[in-house]
Tab-separated table of C-alpha atoms in Angstrom:
chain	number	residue	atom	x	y	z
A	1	UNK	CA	175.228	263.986	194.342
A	2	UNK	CA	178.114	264.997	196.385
A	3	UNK	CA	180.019	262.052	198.192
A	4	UNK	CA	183.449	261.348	199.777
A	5	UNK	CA	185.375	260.325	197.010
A	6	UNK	CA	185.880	264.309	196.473
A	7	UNK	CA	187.716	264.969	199.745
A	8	UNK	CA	189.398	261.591	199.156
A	9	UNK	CA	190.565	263.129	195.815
A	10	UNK	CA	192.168	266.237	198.158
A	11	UNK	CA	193.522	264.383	200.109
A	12	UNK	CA	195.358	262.778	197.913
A	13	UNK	CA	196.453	266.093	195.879
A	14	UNK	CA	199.524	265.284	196.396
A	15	UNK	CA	199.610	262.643	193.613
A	16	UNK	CA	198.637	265.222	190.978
A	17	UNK	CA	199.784	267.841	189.946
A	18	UNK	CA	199.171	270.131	192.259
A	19	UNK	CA	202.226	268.921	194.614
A	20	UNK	CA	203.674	272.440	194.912
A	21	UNK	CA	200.689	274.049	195.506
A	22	UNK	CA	200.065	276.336	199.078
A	23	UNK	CA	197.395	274.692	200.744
A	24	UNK	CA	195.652	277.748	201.113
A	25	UNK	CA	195.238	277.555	197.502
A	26	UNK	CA	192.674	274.527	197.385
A	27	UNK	CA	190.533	276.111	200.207
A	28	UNK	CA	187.663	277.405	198.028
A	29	UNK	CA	186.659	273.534	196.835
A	30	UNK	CA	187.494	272.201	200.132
A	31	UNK	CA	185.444	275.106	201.823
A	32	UNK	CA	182.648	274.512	198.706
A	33	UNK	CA	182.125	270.523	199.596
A	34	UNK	CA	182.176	271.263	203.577
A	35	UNK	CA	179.796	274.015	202.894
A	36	UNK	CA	177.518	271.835	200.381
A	37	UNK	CA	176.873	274.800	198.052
A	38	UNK	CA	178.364	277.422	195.891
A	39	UNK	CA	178.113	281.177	197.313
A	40	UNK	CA	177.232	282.911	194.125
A	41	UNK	CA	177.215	286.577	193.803
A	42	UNK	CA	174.708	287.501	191.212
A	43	UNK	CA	173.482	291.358	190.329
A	44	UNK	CA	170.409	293.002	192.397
A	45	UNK	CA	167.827	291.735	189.989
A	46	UNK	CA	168.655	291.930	186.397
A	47	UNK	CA	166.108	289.370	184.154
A	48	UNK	CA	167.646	287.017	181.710
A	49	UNK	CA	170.793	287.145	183.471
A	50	UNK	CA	170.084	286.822	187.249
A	51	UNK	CA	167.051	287.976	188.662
A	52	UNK	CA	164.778	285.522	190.808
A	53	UNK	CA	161.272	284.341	189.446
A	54	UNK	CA	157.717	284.651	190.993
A	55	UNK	CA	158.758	281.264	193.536
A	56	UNK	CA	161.910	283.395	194.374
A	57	UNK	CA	163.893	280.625	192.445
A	58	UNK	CA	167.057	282.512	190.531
A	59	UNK	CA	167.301	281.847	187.026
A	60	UNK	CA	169.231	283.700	184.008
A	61	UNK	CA	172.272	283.145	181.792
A	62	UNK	CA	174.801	284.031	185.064
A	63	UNK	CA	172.766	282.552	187.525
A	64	UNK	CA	173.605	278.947	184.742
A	65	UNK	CA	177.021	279.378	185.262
A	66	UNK	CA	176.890	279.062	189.459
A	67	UNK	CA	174.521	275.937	188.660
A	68	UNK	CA	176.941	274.524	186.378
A	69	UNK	CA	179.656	275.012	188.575
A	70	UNK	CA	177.749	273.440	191.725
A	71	UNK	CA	176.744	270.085	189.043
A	72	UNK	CA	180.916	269.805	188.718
A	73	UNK	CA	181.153	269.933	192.337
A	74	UNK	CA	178.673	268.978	194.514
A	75	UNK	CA	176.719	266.639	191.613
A	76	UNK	CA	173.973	269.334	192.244
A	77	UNK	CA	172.814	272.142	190.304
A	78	UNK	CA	170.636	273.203	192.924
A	79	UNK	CA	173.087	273.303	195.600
A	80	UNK	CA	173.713	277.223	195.597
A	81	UNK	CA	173.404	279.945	197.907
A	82	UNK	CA	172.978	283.286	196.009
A	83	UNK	CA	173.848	286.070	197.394
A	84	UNK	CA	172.430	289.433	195.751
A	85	UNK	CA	174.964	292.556	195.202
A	86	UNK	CA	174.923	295.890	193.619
A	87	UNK	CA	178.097	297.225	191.034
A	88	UNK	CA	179.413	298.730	193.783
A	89	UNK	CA	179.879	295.914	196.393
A	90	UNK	CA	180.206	293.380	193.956
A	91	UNK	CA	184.137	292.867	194.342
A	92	UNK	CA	184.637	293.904	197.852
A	93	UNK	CA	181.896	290.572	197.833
A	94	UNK	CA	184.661	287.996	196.138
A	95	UNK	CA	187.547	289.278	197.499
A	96	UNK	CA	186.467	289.154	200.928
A	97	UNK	CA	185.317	285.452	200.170
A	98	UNK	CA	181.844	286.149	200.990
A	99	UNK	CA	181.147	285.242	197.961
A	100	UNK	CA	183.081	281.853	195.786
A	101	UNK	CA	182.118	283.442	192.486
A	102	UNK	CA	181.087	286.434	190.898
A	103	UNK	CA	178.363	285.861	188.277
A	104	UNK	CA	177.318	288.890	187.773
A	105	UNK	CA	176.891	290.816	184.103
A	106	UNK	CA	180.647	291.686	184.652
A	107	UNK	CA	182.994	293.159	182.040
A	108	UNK	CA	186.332	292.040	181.475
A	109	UNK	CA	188.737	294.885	181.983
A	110	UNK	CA	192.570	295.180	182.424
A	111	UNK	CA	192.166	297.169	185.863
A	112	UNK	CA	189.633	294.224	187.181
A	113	UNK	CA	192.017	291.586	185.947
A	114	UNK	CA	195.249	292.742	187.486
A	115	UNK	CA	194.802	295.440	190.330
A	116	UNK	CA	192.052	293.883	192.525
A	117	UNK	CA	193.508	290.472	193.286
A	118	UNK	CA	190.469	288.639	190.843
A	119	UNK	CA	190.438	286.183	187.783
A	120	UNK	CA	187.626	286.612	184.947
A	121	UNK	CA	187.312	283.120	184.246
A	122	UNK	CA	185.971	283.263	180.532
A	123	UNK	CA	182.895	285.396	178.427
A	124	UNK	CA	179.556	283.950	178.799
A	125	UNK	CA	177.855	286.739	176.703
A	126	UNK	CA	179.924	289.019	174.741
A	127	UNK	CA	177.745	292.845	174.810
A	128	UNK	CA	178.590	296.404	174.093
A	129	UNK	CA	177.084	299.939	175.718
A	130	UNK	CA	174.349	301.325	173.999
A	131	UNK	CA	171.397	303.787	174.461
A	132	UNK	CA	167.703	303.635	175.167
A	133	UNK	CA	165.748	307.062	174.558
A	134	UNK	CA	161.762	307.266	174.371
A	135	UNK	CA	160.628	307.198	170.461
A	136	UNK	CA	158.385	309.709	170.886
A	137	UNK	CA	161.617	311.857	171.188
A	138	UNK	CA	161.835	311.445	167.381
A	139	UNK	CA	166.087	310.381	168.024
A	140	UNK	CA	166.952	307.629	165.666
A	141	UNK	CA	171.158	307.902	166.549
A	142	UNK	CA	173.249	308.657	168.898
A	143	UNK	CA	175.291	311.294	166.898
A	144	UNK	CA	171.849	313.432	167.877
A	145	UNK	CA	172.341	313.209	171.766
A	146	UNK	CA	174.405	316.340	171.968
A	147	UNK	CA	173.731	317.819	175.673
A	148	UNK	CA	171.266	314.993	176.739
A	149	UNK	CA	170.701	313.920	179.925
A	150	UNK	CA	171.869	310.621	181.098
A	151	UNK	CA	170.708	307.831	183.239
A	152	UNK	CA	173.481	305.735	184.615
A	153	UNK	CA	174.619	303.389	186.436
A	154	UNK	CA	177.497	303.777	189.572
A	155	UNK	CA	180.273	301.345	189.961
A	156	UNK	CA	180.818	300.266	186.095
A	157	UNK	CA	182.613	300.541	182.816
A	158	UNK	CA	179.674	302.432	181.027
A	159	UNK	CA	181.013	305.575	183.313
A	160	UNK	CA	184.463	306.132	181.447
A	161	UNK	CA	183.115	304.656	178.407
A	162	UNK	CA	179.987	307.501	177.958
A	163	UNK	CA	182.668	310.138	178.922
A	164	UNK	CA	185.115	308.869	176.054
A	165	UNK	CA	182.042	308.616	173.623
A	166	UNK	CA	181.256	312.112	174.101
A	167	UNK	CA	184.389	313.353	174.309
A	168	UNK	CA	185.776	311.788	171.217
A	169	UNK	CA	182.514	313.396	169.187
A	170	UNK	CA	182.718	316.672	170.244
A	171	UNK	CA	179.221	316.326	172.190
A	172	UNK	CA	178.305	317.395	176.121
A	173	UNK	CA	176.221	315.189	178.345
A	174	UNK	CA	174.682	315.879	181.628
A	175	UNK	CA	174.995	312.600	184.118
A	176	UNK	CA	172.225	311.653	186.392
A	177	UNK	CA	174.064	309.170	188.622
A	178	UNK	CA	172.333	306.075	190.561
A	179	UNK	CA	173.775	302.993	192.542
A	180	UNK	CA	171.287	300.238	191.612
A	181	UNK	CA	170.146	299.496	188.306
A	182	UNK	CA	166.233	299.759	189.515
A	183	UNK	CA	166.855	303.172	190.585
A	184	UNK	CA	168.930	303.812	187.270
A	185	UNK	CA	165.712	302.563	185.546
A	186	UNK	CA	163.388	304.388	187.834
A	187	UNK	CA	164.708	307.311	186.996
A	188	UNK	CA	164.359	306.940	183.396
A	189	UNK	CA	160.612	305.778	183.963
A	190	UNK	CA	160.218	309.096	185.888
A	191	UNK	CA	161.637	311.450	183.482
A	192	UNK	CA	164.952	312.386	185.078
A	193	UNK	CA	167.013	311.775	182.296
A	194	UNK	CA	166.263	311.690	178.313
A	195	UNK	CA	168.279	308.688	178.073
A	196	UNK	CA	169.346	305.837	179.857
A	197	UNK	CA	172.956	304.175	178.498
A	198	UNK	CA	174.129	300.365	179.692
A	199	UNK	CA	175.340	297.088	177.830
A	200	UNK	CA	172.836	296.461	175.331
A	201	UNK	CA	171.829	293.361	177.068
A	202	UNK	CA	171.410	295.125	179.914
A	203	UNK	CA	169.112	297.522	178.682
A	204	UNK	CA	167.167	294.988	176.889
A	205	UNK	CA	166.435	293.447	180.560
A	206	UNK	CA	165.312	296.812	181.845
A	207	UNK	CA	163.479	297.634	178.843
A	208	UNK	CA	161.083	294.905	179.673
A	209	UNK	CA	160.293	296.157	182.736
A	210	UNK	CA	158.866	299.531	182.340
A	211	UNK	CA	155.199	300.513	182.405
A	212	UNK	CA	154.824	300.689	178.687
A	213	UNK	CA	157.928	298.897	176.833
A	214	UNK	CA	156.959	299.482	173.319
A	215	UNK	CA	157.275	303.309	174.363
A	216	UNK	CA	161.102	303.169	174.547
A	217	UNK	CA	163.702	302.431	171.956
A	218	UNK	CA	167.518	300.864	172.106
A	219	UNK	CA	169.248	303.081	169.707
A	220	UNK	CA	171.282	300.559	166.995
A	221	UNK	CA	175.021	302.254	167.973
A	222	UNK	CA	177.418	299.999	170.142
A	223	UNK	CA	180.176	301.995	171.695
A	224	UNK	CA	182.016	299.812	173.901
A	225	UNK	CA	183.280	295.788	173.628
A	226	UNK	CA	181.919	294.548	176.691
A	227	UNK	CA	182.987	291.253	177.190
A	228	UNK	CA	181.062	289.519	180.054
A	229	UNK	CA	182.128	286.890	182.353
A	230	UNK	CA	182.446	285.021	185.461
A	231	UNK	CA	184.964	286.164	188.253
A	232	UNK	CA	187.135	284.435	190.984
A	233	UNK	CA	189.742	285.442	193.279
A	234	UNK	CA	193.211	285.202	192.529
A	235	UNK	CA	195.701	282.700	194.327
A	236	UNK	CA	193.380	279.052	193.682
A	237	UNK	CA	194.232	277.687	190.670
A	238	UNK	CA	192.031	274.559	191.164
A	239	UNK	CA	189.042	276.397	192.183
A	240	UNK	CA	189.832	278.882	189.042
A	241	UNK	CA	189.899	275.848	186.298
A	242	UNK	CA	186.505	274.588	187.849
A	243	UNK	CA	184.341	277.549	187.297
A	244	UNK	CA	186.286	278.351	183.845
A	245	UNK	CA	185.866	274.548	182.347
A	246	UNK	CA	182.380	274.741	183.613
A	247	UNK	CA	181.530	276.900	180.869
A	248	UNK	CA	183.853	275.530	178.554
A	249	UNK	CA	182.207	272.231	178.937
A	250	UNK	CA	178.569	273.958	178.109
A	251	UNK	CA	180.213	275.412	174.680
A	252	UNK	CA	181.399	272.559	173.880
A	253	UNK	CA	178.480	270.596	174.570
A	254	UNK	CA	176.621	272.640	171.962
A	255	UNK	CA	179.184	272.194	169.593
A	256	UNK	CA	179.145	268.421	169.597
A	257	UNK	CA	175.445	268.566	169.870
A	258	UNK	CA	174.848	267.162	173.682
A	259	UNK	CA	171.756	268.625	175.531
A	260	UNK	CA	170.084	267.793	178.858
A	261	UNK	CA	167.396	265.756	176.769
A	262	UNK	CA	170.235	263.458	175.059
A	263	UNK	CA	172.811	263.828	177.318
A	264	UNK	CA	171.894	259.672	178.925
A	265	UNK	CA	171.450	258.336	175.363
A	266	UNK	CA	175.043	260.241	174.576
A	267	UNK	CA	177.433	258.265	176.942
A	268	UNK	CA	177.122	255.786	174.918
A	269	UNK	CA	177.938	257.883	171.790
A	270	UNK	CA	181.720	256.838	169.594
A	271	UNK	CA	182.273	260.431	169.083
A	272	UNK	CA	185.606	260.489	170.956
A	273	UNK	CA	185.502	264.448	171.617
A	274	UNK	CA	181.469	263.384	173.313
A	275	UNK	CA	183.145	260.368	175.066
A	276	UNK	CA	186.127	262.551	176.523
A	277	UNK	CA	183.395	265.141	178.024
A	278	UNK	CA	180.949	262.441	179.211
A	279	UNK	CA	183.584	260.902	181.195
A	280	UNK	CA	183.519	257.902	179.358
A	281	UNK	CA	187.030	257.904	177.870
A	282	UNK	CA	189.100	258.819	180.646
A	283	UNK	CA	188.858	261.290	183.909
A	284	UNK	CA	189.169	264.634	182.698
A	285	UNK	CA	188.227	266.204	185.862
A	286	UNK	CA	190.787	264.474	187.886
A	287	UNK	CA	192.942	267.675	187.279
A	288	UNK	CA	190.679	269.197	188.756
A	289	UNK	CA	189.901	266.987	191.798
A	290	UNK	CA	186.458	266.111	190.343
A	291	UNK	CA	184.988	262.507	189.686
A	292	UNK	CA	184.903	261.933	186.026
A	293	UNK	CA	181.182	262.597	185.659
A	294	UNK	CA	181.682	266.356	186.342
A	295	UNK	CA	180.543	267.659	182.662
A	296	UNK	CA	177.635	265.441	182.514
A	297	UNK	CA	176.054	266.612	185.612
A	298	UNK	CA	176.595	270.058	184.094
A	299	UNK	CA	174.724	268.930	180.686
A	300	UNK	CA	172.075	266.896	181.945
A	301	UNK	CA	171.080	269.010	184.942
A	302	UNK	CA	171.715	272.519	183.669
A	303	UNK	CA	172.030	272.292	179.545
A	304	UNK	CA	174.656	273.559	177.136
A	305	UNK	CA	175.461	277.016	176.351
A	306	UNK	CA	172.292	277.470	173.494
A	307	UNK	CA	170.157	275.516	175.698
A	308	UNK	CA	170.817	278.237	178.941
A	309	UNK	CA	171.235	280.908	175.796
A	310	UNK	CA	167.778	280.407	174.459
A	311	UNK	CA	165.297	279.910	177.946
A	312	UNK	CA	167.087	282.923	179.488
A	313	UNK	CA	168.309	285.636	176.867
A	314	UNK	CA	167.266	284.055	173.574
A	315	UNK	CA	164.439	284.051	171.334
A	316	UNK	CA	162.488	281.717	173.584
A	317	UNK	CA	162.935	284.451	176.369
A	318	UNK	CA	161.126	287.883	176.832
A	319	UNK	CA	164.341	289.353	175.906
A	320	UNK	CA	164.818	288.061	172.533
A	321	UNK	CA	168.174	288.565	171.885
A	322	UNK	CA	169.952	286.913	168.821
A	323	UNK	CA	172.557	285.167	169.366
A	324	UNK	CA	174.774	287.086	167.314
A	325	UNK	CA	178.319	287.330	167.852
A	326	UNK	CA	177.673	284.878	170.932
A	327	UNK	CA	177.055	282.137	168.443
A	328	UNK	CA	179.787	279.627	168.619
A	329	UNK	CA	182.880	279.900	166.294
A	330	UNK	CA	181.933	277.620	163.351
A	331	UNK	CA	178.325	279.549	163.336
A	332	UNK	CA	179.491	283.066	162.689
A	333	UNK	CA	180.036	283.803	166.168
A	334	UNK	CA	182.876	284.190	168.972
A	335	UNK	CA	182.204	281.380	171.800
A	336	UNK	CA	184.823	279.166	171.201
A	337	UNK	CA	186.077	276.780	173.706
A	338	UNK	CA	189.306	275.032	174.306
A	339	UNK	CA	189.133	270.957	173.459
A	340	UNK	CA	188.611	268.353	176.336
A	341	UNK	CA	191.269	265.870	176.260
């Protein structure tokens, strides 16, 4: 748990590295251990990623990453306030600082990362935009939806990206434009639209929850990169390398084979890269302001990135995604995180 050493370690900021720093720009820790929890902006409901459960507990893939962030912190996974927001209001959320970090099925985008004042932190699932029709259509690619009508989403990259598609094929498309993905999904359900476009992931989620699942289709084609990611505001370094080695210390975790089950047997492990994340070989969260325990409260409350993969997204989940291109790097895939040391 949370104790004083951390505001000691503030205090004493001076010492580090972060001499020349504004003070403004440590405010989002200081404000996070005052506060004793992490305001985490997660979507309106969106299952695997951040949606609550039947207890009205919030679990998914992004809803890990505010957990993981609040273990680092506070010594407490559970120690987060989630606060639910639609594509729309999503970045009005961080930048105001209602919000200390956007976890919220969020692409990466040159715009996001340099006009509105935010930080994507890293890619916690990388997706792309794709298309769910009804199989009894008979449709089996989208080179056939020439003048379809199309479910979609407010507030997001799918917007440009369908326009582009359509454009660059020579096709016409008639948009049927909602602000929350449960009305974009409603209106599928209700026959508004022939087709209903999103990240893949996305529609996977939604897929699940219509009347009669089996009755709809995700067409194979992928027409965006849609890398995915955490978000913070710009200005607070410190607060920035938290939530980004957060997730780096979950990849890595998998890749030197430390879960929440072994994680106690592991600190005593004379694998120097495990020893160097377990805080056994030095404080590598001292950069950071964080006690040297930081990345095992992350693994042995929350789990590594296959672990949080797997229960939310995964095979093990209703979704069952593959991992895919989200494997790590020496498995075929992309995640790939920089070393601790």
């Amino acid at each position: 748990m949370f104790n004083k050493k951390h505001l000691a370690l503030l205090a004493s900021a001076g010492s580090l590295s972060l001499a020349g720093m504004a003070t403004a720009q440590a405010d989002t820790l200081e404000d996070t251990i005052e506060r004793g929890a992490v305001q985490c902006g997660v979507s309106d409901g969106l299952p695997g990623f951040s949606a609550p459960d039947d207890d009205g507990n919030w679990q998914g893939l992004d809803v890990d990453v505010c957990r993981a962030v609040a273990a680092a912190v506070l010594g407490d996974a559970d120690a987060v306030n989630y606060i639910s927001l639609n594509a729309v209001e999503r970045f009005t959320a961080l930048q105001s600082g209602e919000v200390d970090v956007l976890s919220r099925n969020t692409t990466w985008t040159t715009t996001r990362d340099t006009t509105l004042g935010l930080n994507f932190t890293g890619v916690n699932f990388y997706d792309g935009q794709g298309f769910m029709v009804a199989r009894d259509l008979g449709i089996t690619g989208a080179d056939e939806l020439d003048g379809a009508s199309i479910c979609i989403q407010s507030g997001t990259t799918t917007e440009l990206n369908l326009a582009d598609y359509f454009r660059a094929n020579d096709m016409e498309f008639n948009p049927i434009v909602f602000d929350t993905s449960e009305q974009t999904v409603g209106g599928y359900q209700a026959g508004r639209c022939d087709v209903l476009t999103s990240d893949t992931s996305q529609l996977a989620a939604l897929r699940i929850q219509l009347d009669d699942p089996e009755a709809s289709m995700i067409l194979s084609e992928v027409i965006s990169k849609e890398p995915l990611g955490p978000v913070v505001r710009q200005g607070d370094d410190v607060w920035f390398n938290i939530v980004k080695w957060s997730l780096y210390a979950m990849i890595n975790a998998e890749e030197y084979g430390v879960t929440s089950e072994n994680a106690e047997e592991m600190l005593s492990s004379e694998n120097p890269d495990v020893a160097r994340l377990l805080g056994q070989d030095g404080n590598y969260g001292e950069g950071m302001n964080l006690e040297a325990d930081w990345a095992y409260n992350i693994i042995s409350q929350v789990g590594n990135y296959a672990e949080s993969f797997e229960r939310n997204v995964g095979m093990d989940s209703p979704l069952e995604i593959e991992r895919g291109v989200n494997a790590l790097w020496n498995d075929g895939g992309f995640q790939y995180a920089p070393p601790i040391r």
